Amino acid sequence: MTSRKAPLWLPLLLLALFAGALFFVWKQKQDTTQREAALSRLQEENRALAARAAGQPAEPPAPAEAPPTADRAPGHAAATAAEIAARLEGVRMLGQVKDQLTTARASLAELQDRVRELEAASEKAIGENKQHAQAESELRESLASANRVVAAMQTELKSKTDRLTALESGARRTTDDMRSANDKITKMATLARDLEDINRRRDLYLNNLMRRYRDLTDQVRAMTIRLDNTDETPRRQTVDLPRLQNTVQLAEEDLRQLTSLNSQAATITQKMRN
């Protein structure tokens, strides 16, 4: 987040206006001083004219039909009229100067108020500029702190992402291992069932061999007894060879089947070991 920096031209503009106002006030003061000096000169001239007018005797008004006297000189009358006209002009100019002076004083007061307002606005702008600069500094510090936090979070996130990637890789390996183990278990179960079936058949053939062995043993024992008994007739002393041969053939067949099952069991056992 960035701060809204105060425009640099605003204090410069206020300073320029303040300098212009000071120059204008100084110029008005100079004009006022000159006008006051001119007014003073006019007042001095007016007083001089008044003193001169007061120093001459007043002439009585002459009757309308009386001719001018010999002692009233025309040049003196013209000079008096010119002085009176100059005095009136001076009074008129004095009034104008007084009016201008009043207007100038009002303008000067207004300009002084304006200067004070500009000074207050300039001070306010300078204060606001300082506040904005301080706020900008604080915001820069906050931004730097936020950037450090973001960098730390990015580093932590990268570390967690790396760990997550490693965990995902391990999970995939575990899944593959479990799939392979399930395949092996399924294969082992199939082999175990086959081996169990072979063992069951082996037991059957073993039982058959044991039964046939007992049968052969009984037949051989009976034959031996009959051969030892000399009192027996030749017919009873004969041996039941076909039965013995059948029993031996059956035993041989059972033994062959048992050997084949043993070979199959060995093959399955080797597969289970691998």
Tab-separated table of C-alpha atoms in Angstrom:
chain	number	residue	atom	x	y	z
A	1	MET	CA	0.000	0.000	0.000
A	2	THR	CA	1.469	3.416	-1.057
A	3	SER	CA	0.775	6.840	0.460
A	4	ARG	CA	-0.703	9.774	-1.441
A	5	LYS	CA	2.159	12.218	-1.431
A	6	ALA	CA	1.339	15.936	-1.295
A	7	PRO	CA	2.134	17.738	-4.617
A	8	LEU	CA	5.372	19.695	-4.455
A	9	TRP	CA	3.975	22.562	-6.518
A	10	LEU	CA	1.428	23.507	-3.823
A	11	PRO	CA	3.974	24.847	-1.254
A	12	LEU	CA	5.887	26.533	-4.098
A	13	LEU	CA	2.691	28.153	-5.353
A	14	LEU	CA	1.820	29.345	-1.859
A	15	LEU	CA	5.324	30.746	-1.405
A	16	ALA	CA	5.094	32.509	-4.780
A	17	LEU	CA	1.705	33.984	-3.862
A	18	PHE	CA	3.063	35.027	-0.483
A	19	ALA	CA	6.080	36.700	-2.116
A	20	GLY	CA	3.811	38.430	-4.646
A	21	ALA	CA	1.532	39.624	-1.889
A	22	LEU	CA	4.490	40.986	0.071
A	23	PHE	CA	5.746	42.808	-3.039
A	24	PHE	CA	2.284	44.237	-3.681
A	25	VAL	CA	1.974	45.351	-0.050
A	26	TRP	CA	5.404	46.980	-0.263
A	27	LYS	CA	4.409	48.693	-3.514
A	28	GLN	CA	1.161	49.923	-1.956
A	29	LYS	CA	3.102	51.219	1.025
A	30	GLN	CA	5.444	53.047	-1.324
A	31	ASP	CA	2.509	54.537	-3.226
A	32	THR	CA	0.802	55.456	0.029
A	33	THR	CA	3.979	57.106	1.279
A	34	GLN	CA	4.308	59.067	-1.931
A	35	ARG	CA	0.644	60.081	-1.803
A	36	GLU	CA	0.988	61.117	1.823
A	37	ALA	CA	4.061	63.176	0.872
A	38	ALA	CA	2.118	64.801	-1.988
A	39	LEU	CA	-0.797	65.411	0.348
A	40	SER	CA	1.557	67.010	2.860
A	41	ARG	CA	2.965	69.277	0.137
A	42	LEU	CA	-0.523	70.223	-0.980
A	43	GLN	CA	-1.529	70.914	2.587
A	44	GLU	CA	1.569	73.122	3.004
A	45	GLU	CA	0.734	74.949	-0.194
A	46	ASN	CA	-2.861	75.309	0.920
A	47	ARG	CA	-1.765	76.724	4.250
A	48	ALA	CA	0.633	79.084	2.458
A	49	LEU	CA	-2.110	80.246	0.151
A	50	ALA	CA	-4.460	80.686	3.058
A	51	ALA	CA	-1.832	82.695	4.939
A	52	ARG	CA	-1.206	84.884	1.925
A	53	ALA	CA	-4.927	85.375	1.427
A	54	ALA	CA	-5.356	86.222	5.090
A	55	GLY	CA	-2.468	88.786	4.970
A	56	GLN	CA	-4.181	90.988	2.268
A	57	PRO	CA	-6.990	93.468	3.263
A	58	ALA	CA	-10.418	92.595	2.180
A	59	GLU	CA	-11.728	94.819	-0.583
A	60	PRO	CA	-15.315	96.104	-0.265
A	61	PRO	CA	-17.573	95.172	-3.049
A	62	ALA	CA	-17.838	97.932	-5.639
A	63	PRO	CA	-21.249	99.091	-6.818
A	64	ALA	CA	-22.324	97.856	-10.147
A	65	GLU	CA	-22.490	101.276	-11.743
A	66	ALA	CA	-19.240	102.576	-10.250
A	67	PRO	CA	-16.254	102.443	-12.553
A	68	PRO	CA	-13.107	100.777	-11.342
A	69	THR	CA	-10.845	102.861	-9.191
A	70	ALA	CA	-7.430	103.837	-10.215
A	71	ASP	CA	-5.679	102.005	-7.306
A	72	ARG	CA	-7.169	98.512	-8.171
A	73	ALA	CA	-4.686	97.067	-10.590
A	74	PRO	CA	-5.886	94.445	-13.119
A	75	GLY	CA	-2.760	92.301	-12.606
A	76	HIS	CA	-3.382	92.077	-8.884
A	77	ALA	CA	-6.985	90.899	-9.437
A	78	ALA	CA	-5.822	88.282	-11.924
A	79	ALA	CA	-3.217	87.005	-9.455
A	80	THR	CA	-5.773	86.732	-6.702
A	81	ALA	CA	-8.179	84.809	-8.911
A	82	ALA	CA	-5.369	82.448	-9.996
A	83	GLU	CA	-4.406	81.823	-6.379
A	84	ILE	CA	-8.021	81.125	-5.482
A	85	ALA	CA	-8.348	78.763	-8.469
A	86	ALA	CA	-5.064	77.057	-7.495
A	87	ARG	CA	-6.313	76.770	-3.938
A	88	LEU	CA	-9.588	75.254	-5.070
A	89	GLU	CA	-7.696	72.861	-7.355
A	90	GLY	CA	-5.446	71.945	-4.432
A	91	VAL	CA	-8.458	71.319	-2.218
A	92	ARG	CA	-10.004	69.192	-4.941
A	93	MET	CA	-6.771	67.256	-5.399
A	94	LEU	CA	-6.485	66.958	-1.622
A	95	GLY	CA	-9.935	65.345	-1.529
A	96	GLN	CA	-8.998	63.016	-4.340
A	97	VAL	CA	-5.759	62.108	-2.597
A	98	LYS	CA	-7.649	61.509	0.637
A	99	ASP	CA	-10.093	59.266	-1.196
A	100	GLN	CA	-7.259	57.422	-2.906
A	101	LEU	CA	-5.450	57.158	0.433
A	102	THR	CA	-8.573	55.716	2.070
A	103	THR	CA	-8.983	53.261	-0.803
A	104	ALA	CA	-5.285	52.371	-0.630
A	105	ARG	CA	-5.506	51.820	3.122
A	106	ALA	CA	-8.552	49.579	2.643
A	107	SER	CA	-6.726	47.676	-0.109
A	108	LEU	CA	-3.641	47.444	2.105
A	109	ALA	CA	-5.727	46.080	4.982
A	110	GLU	CA	-7.361	43.598	2.639
A	111	LEU	CA	-3.978	42.584	1.262
A	112	GLN	CA	-2.594	42.210	4.765
A	113	ASP	CA	-5.538	39.935	5.619
A	114	ARG	CA	-4.881	38.021	2.427
A	115	VAL	CA	-1.203	37.758	3.322
A	116	ARG	CA	-2.109	36.401	6.740
A	117	GLU	CA	-4.457	33.908	5.110
A	118	LEU	CA	-1.707	32.904	2.696
A	119	GLU	CA	0.735	32.563	5.587
A	120	ALA	CA	-1.755	30.372	7.470
A	121	ALA	CA	-2.413	28.321	4.308
A	122	SER	CA	1.324	27.994	3.705
A	123	GLU	CA	1.939	26.854	7.285
A	124	LYS	CA	-0.984	24.441	6.995
A	125	ALA	CA	0.342	23.100	3.687
A	126	ILE	CA	3.828	22.710	5.178
A	127	GLY	CA	2.344	20.878	8.174
A	128	GLU	CA	0.257	18.657	5.928
A	129	ASN	CA	3.309	17.987	3.784
A	130	LYS	CA	5.239	16.951	6.893
A	131	GLN	CA	2.354	14.723	7.978
A	132	HIS	CA	2.175	13.204	4.507
A	133	ALA	CA	5.933	12.642	4.519
A	134	GLN	CA	5.703	10.994	7.960
A	135	ALA	CA	2.749	8.888	6.820
A	136	GLU	CA	4.657	7.925	3.690
A	137	SER	CA	7.663	6.904	5.793
A	138	GLU	CA	5.450	4.837	8.082
A	139	LEU	CA	3.736	3.248	5.094
A	140	ARG	CA	7.110	2.465	3.524
A	141	GLU	CA	8.183	0.786	6.753
A	142	SER	CA	4.893	-1.127	6.869
A	143	LEU	CA	5.362	-2.148	3.241
A	144	ALA	CA	8.915	-3.300	3.919
A	145	SER	CA	7.692	-5.292	6.928
A	146	ALA	CA	4.883	-6.791	4.838
A	147	ASN	CA	7.397	-7.679	2.110
A	148	ARG	CA	9.573	-9.417	4.696
A	149	VAL	CA	6.552	-11.341	5.990
A	150	VAL	CA	5.575	-12.284	2.439
A	151	ALA	CA	9.134	-13.422	1.689
A	152	ALA	CA	9.163	-15.541	4.857
A	153	MET	CA	5.757	-16.986	3.971
A	154	GLN	CA	6.959	-17.748	0.443
A	155	THR	CA	10.030	-19.506	1.842
A	156	GLU	CA	7.877	-21.500	4.259
A	157	LEU	CA	5.404	-22.281	1.470
A	158	LYS	CA	8.248	-23.487	-0.775
A	159	SER	CA	9.541	-25.683	2.059
A	160	LYS	CA	6.053	-27.080	2.643
A	161	THR	CA	5.617	-27.586	-1.098
A	162	ASP	CA	8.900	-29.499	-1.238
A	163	ARG	CA	7.836	-31.623	1.739
A	164	LEU	CA	4.438	-32.184	0.146
A	165	THR	CA	6.112	-33.221	-3.102
A	166	ALA	CA	8.322	-35.643	-1.185
A	167	LEU	CA	5.278	-36.990	0.659
A	168	GLU	CA	3.376	-37.393	-2.599
A	169	SER	CA	6.345	-39.223	-4.104
A	170	GLY	CA	6.537	-41.423	-1.007
A	171	ALA	CA	2.787	-41.996	-1.181
A	172	ARG	CA	3.089	-43.041	-4.829
A	173	ARG	CA	5.914	-45.405	-3.944
A	174	THR	CA	3.861	-46.755	-1.051
A	175	THR	CA	0.878	-47.204	-3.361
A	176	ASP	CA	3.065	-49.019	-5.868
A	177	ASP	CA	4.523	-51.147	-3.078
A	178	MET	CA	1.040	-51.907	-1.766
A	179	ARG	CA	-0.154	-52.796	-5.272
A	180	SER	CA	2.879	-55.023	-5.725
A	181	ALA	CA	2.319	-56.506	-2.274
A	182	ASN	CA	-1.349	-57.113	-3.087
A	183	ASP	CA	-0.314	-58.788	-6.316
A	184	LYS	CA	2.179	-60.913	-4.405
A	185	ILE	CA	-0.427	-61.733	-1.759
A	186	THR	CA	-2.907	-62.692	-4.459
A	187	LYS	CA	-0.256	-64.807	-6.160
A	188	MET	CA	0.810	-66.326	-2.840
A	189	ALA	CA	-2.805	-67.067	-1.989
A	190	THR	CA	-3.238	-68.802	-5.340
A	191	LEU	CA	-0.018	-70.728	-4.826
A	192	ALA	CA	-1.043	-71.584	-1.272
A	193	ARG	CA	-4.375	-72.923	-2.498
A	194	ASP	CA	-2.586	-74.936	-5.169
A	195	LEU	CA	-0.120	-76.238	-2.585
A	196	GLU	CA	-2.959	-77.058	-0.213
A	197	ASP	CA	-4.703	-78.986	-2.973
A	198	ILE	CA	-1.457	-80.797	-3.763
A	199	ASN	CA	-0.924	-81.613	-0.085
A	200	ARG	CA	-4.476	-82.929	0.133
A	201	ARG	CA	-3.884	-85.165	-2.890
A	202	ARG	CA	-0.507	-86.208	-1.494
A	203	ASP	CA	-2.192	-87.240	1.731
A	204	LEU	CA	-4.700	-89.229	-0.301
A	205	TYR	CA	-1.999	-91.038	-2.225
A	206	LEU	CA	0.024	-91.582	0.956
A	207	ASN	CA	-3.009	-93.116	2.605
A	208	ASN	CA	-3.540	-95.293	-0.458
A	209	LEU	CA	0.122	-96.373	-0.346
A	210	MET	CA	-0.122	-97.161	3.352
A	211	ARG	CA	-3.314	-99.115	2.792
A	212	ARG	CA	-1.791	-101.011	-0.108
A	213	TYR	CA	1.366	-101.614	1.922
A	214	ARG	CA	-0.703	-103.139	4.701
A	215	ASP	CA	-2.590	-105.219	2.144
A	216	LEU	CA	0.681	-106.483	0.634
A	217	THR	CA	2.034	-107.160	4.084
A	218	ASP	CA	-1.041	-109.136	4.988
A	219	GLN	CA	-0.888	-111.103	1.751
A	220	VAL	CA	2.828	-111.859	2.198
A	221	ARG	CA	2.283	-112.887	5.787
A	222	ALA	CA	-0.579	-115.172	4.800
A	223	MET	CA	1.471	-116.655	1.990
A	224	THR	CA	4.334	-117.288	4.350
A	225	ILE	CA	2.043	-119.001	6.790
A	226	ARG	CA	0.557	-121.146	4.079
A	227	LEU	CA	3.966	-122.096	2.773
A	228	ASP	CA	5.172	-123.082	6.201
A	229	ASN	CA	2.155	-125.308	6.838
A	230	THR	CA	3.098	-128.653	5.240
A	231	ASP	CA	-0.254	-130.179	6.050
A	232	GLU	CA	-2.052	-127.962	3.618
A	233	THR	CA	-3.154	-129.327	0.351
A	234	PRO	CA	-1.351	-128.143	-2.748
A	235	ARG	CA	-4.434	-126.112	-3.815
A	236	ARG	CA	-4.454	-124.083	-0.607
A	237	GLN	CA	-0.744	-123.570	-0.761
A	238	THR	CA	-0.963	-121.708	-4.039
A	239	VAL	CA	-0.264	-117.973	-3.897
A	240	ASP	CA	-2.783	-115.338	-5.238
A	241	LEU	CA	-0.257	-113.762	-7.568
A	242	PRO	CA	-2.705	-111.695	-9.657
A	243	ARG	CA	-3.912	-109.947	-6.552
A	244	LEU	CA	-0.366	-109.277	-5.446
A	245	GLN	CA	0.553	-107.944	-8.859
A	246	ASN	CA	-2.538	-105.706	-8.943
A	247	THR	CA	-1.730	-104.368	-5.507
A	248	VAL	CA	1.870	-103.694	-6.517
A	249	GLN	CA	0.799	-101.952	-9.715
A	250	LEU	CA	-1.648	-99.810	-7.817
A	251	ALA	CA	1.034	-98.965	-5.287
A	252	GLU	CA	3.459	-98.103	-8.069
A	253	GLU	CA	0.807	-95.828	-9.663
A	254	ASP	CA	0.152	-94.134	-6.343
A	255	LEU	CA	3.889	-93.711	-5.850
A	256	ARG	CA	4.245	-92.196	-9.315
A	257	GLN	CA	1.377	-89.772	-8.632
A	258	LEU	CA	2.928	-88.948	-5.271
A	259	THR	CA	6.286	-88.242	-6.944
A	260	SER	CA	4.601	-85.942	-9.474
A	261	LEU	CA	2.772	-84.114	-6.694
A	262	ASN	CA	6.038	-83.760	-4.768
A	263	SER	CA	7.631	-82.192	-7.859
A	264	GLN	CA	4.683	-79.801	-8.228
A	265	ALA	CA	4.868	-78.921	-4.531
A	266	ALA	CA	8.596	-78.199	-4.839
A	267	THR	CA	7.937	-75.935	-7.845
A	268	ILE	CA	5.218	-74.027	-5.972
A	269	THR	CA	7.442	-73.721	-2.901
A	270	GLN	CA	10.236	-72.279	-5.062
A	271	LYS	CA	7.793	-69.769	-6.564
A	272	MET	CA	6.640	-68.750	-3.107
A	273	ARG	CA	10.235	-68.188	-2.028
A	274	ASN	CA	10.935	-66.001	-5.049
